[in-house]
mmCIF file of C-alpha atoms in Angstrom:
data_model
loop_
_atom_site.group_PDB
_atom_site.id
_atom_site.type_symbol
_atom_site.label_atom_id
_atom_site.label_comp_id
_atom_site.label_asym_id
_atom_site.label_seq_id
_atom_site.Cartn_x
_atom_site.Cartn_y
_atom_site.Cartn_z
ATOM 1 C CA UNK A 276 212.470 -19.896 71.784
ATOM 2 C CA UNK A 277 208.708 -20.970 71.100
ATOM 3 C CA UNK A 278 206.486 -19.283 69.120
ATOM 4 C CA UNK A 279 204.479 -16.696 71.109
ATOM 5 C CA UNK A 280 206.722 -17.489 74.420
ATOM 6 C CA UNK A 281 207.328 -13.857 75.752
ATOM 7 C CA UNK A 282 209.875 -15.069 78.709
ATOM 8 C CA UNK A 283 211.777 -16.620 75.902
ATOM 9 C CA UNK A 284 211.626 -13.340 74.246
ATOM 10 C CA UNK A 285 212.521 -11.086 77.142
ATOM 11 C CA UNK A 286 215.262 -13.521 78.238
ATOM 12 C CA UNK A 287 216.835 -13.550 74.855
ATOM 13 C CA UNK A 288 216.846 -9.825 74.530
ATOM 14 C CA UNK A 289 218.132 -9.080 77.714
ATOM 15 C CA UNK A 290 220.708 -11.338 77.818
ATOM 16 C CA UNK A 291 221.885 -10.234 74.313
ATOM 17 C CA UNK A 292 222.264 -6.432 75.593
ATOM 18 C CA UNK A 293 223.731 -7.504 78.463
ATOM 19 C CA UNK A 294 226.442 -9.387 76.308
ATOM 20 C CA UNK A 295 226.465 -6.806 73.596
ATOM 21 C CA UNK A 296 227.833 -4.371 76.927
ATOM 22 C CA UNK A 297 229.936 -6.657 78.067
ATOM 23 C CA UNK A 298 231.688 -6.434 74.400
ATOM 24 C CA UNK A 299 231.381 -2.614 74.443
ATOM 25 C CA UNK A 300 234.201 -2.795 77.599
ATOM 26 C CA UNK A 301 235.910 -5.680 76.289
ATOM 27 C CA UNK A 302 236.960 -3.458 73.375
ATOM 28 C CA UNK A 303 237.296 -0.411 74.881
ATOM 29 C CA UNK A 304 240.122 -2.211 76.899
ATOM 30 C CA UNK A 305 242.178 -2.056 73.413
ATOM 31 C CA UNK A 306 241.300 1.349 72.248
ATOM 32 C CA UNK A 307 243.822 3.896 71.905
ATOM 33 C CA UNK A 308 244.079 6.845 74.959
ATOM 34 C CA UNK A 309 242.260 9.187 72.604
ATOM 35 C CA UNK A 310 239.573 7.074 72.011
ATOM 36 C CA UNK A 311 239.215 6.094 75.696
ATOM 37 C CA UNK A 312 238.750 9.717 76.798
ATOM 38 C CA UNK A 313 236.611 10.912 74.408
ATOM 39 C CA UNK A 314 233.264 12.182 75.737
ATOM 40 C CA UNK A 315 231.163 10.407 73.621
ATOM 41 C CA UNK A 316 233.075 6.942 74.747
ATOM 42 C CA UNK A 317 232.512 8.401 78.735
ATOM 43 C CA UNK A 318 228.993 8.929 77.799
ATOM 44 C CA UNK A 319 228.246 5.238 75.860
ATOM 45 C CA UNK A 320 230.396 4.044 78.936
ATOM 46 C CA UNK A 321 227.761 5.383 81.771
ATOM 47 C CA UNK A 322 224.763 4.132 79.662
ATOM 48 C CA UNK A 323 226.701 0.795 78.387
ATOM 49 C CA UNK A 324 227.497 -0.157 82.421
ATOM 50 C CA UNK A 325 223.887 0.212 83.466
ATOM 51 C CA UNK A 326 222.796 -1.946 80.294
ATOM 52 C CA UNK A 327 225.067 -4.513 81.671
ATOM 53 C CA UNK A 328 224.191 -4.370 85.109
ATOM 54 C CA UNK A 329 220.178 -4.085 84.785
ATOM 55 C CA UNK A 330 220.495 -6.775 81.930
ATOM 56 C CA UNK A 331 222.335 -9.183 83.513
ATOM 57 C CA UNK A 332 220.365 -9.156 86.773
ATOM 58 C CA UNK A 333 216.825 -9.377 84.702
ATOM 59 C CA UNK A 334 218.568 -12.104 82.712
ATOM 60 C CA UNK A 335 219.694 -14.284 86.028
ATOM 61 C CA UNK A 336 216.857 -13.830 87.458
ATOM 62 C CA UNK A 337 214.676 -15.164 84.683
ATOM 63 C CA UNK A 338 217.259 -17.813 83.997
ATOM 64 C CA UNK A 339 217.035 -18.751 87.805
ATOM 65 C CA UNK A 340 212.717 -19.256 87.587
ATOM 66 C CA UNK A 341 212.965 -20.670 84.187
ATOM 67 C CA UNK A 342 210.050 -23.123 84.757
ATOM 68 C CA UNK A 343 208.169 -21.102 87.257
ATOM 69 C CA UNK A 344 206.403 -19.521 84.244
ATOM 70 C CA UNK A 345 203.664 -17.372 85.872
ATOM 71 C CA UNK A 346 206.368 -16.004 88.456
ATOM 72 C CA UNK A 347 208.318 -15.422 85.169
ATOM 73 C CA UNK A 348 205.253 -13.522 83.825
ATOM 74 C CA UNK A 349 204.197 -11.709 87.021
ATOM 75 C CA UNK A 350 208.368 -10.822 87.249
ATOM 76 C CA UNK A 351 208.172 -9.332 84.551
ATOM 77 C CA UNK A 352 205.042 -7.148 84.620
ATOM 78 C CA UNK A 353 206.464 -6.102 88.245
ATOM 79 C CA UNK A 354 209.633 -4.736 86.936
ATOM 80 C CA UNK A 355 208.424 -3.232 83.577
ATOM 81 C CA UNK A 356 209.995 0.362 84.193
ATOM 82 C CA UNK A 357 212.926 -1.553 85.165
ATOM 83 C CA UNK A 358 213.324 -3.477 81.530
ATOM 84 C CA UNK A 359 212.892 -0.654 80.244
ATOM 85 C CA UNK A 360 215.392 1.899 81.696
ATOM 86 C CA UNK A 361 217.606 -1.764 80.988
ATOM 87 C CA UNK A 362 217.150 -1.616 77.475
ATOM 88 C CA UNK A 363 217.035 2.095 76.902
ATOM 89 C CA UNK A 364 220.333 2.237 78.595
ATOM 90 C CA UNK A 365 221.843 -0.125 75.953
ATOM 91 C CA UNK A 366 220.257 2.092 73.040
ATOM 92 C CA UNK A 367 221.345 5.321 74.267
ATOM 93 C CA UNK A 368 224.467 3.735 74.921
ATOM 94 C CA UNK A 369 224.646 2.460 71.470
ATOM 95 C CA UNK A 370 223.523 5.985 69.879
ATOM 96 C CA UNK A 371 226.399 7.591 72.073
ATOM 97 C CA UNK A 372 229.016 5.055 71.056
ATOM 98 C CA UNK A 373 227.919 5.366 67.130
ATOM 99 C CA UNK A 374 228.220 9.395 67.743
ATOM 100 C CA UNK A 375 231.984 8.934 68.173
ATOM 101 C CA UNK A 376 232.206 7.938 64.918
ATOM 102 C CA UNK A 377 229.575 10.104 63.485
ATOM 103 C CA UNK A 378 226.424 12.511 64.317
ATOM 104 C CA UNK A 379 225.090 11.595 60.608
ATOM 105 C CA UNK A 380 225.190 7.791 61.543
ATOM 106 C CA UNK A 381 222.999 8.722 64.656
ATOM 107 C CA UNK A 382 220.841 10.721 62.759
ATOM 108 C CA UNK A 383 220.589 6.960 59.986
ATOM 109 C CA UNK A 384 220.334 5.525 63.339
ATOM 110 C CA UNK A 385 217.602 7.275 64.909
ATOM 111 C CA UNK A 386 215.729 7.056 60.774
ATOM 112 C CA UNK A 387 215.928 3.282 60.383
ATOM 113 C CA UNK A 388 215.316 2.424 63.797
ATOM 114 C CA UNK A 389 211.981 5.029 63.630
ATOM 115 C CA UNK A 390 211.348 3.100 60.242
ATOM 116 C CA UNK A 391 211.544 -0.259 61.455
ATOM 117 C CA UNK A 392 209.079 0.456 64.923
ATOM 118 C CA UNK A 393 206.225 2.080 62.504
ATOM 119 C CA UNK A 394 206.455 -1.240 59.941
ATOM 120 C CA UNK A 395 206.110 -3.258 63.021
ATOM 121 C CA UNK A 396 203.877 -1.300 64.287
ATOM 122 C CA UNK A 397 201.456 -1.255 61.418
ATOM 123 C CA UNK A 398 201.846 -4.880 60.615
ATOM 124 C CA UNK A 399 200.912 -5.594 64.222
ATOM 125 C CA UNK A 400 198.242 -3.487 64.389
ATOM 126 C CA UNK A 401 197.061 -4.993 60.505
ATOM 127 C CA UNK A 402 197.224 -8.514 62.154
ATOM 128 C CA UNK A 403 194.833 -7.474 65.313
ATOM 129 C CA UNK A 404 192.257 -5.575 63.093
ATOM 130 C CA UNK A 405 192.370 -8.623 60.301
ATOM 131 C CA UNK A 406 191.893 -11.116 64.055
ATOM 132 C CA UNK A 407 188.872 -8.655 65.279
ATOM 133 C CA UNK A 408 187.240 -8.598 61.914
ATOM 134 C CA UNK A 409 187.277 -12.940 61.887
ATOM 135 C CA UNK A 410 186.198 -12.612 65.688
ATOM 136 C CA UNK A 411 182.649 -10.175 64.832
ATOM 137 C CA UNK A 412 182.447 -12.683 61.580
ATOM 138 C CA UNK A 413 182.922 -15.582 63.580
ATOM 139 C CA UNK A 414 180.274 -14.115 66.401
ATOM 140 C CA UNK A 415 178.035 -12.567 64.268
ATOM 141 C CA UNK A 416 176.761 -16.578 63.291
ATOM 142 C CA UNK A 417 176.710 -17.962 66.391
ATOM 143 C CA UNK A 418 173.876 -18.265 68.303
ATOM 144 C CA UNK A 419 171.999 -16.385 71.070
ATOM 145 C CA UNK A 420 173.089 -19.302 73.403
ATOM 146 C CA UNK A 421 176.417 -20.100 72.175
ATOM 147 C CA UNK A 422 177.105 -16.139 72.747
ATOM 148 C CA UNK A 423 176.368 -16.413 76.368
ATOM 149 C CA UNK A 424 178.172 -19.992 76.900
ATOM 150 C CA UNK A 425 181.486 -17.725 75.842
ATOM 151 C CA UNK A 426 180.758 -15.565 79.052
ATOM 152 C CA UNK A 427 180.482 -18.271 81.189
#
């Protein structure tokens, strides 16, 4: 993946949920008959099977227009509600499989996932105010004319 290349990115993620659902049946195929029918397994199994179908697809289909880069890009701005009911199926999926085990590790779930998104969050939005504030300093000593050659 190169720096900054969001097909790369989106290809990467959605294959890994895809094979990360895949997985989720592949062991459920050796689980014990009480484990098979418990609810929270049928309910990580309805969210785990659309993962792997919505994943897959967005993953072949990216794979397939791998060096069509701007259909890659205008694919995937098309089908945004799409990736994401894709990738929220594999989460929810993943919260109801980890419920089986445990409502406290969803709850340590739910926490350090929360966590994580506002660090990220923060540092990304650290790293665009720190890139506007060099932009207006970079601008602010430019000249009348070299302001309107960047409009050009």
């Amino acid at each position: 993946m190169e720096k900054g290349d969001i097909n790369s990115l989106a290809f990467w993620v959605h294959s890994s949920f895809a094979a990360a659902s895949l997985t989720f049946f592949f062991a459920l195929l050796s689980a014990a008959p009480e484990t098979q029918r418990a609810e929270s397994i049928a309910i990580a199994s309805f969210f785990m099977v659309v993962s792997l179908v919505l994943n897959t697809s967005i993953s072949f289909v990216m794979l397939w227009f791998k060096r069509a880069e701007r259909f890659s890009l205008t694919f995937l701005e098309k089908i945004k509600a799409l990736a994401r009911v894709a990738i929220g199926s594999f989460l929810i999926g993943l919260g109801a499989f980890i419920t089986f085990y445990s409502w406290c590790l969803l709850v340590v779930l739910c926490l350090s996932g929360s966590i994580t998104c506002w660090i990220i969050y923060n540092a990304i939005h650290k790293g665009f105010d720190e890139g506007f504030d060099i932009m207006n300093e970079v601008i602010s000593t430019m000249t009348e004319e070299e302001k309107t050659k960047l409009w050009e």
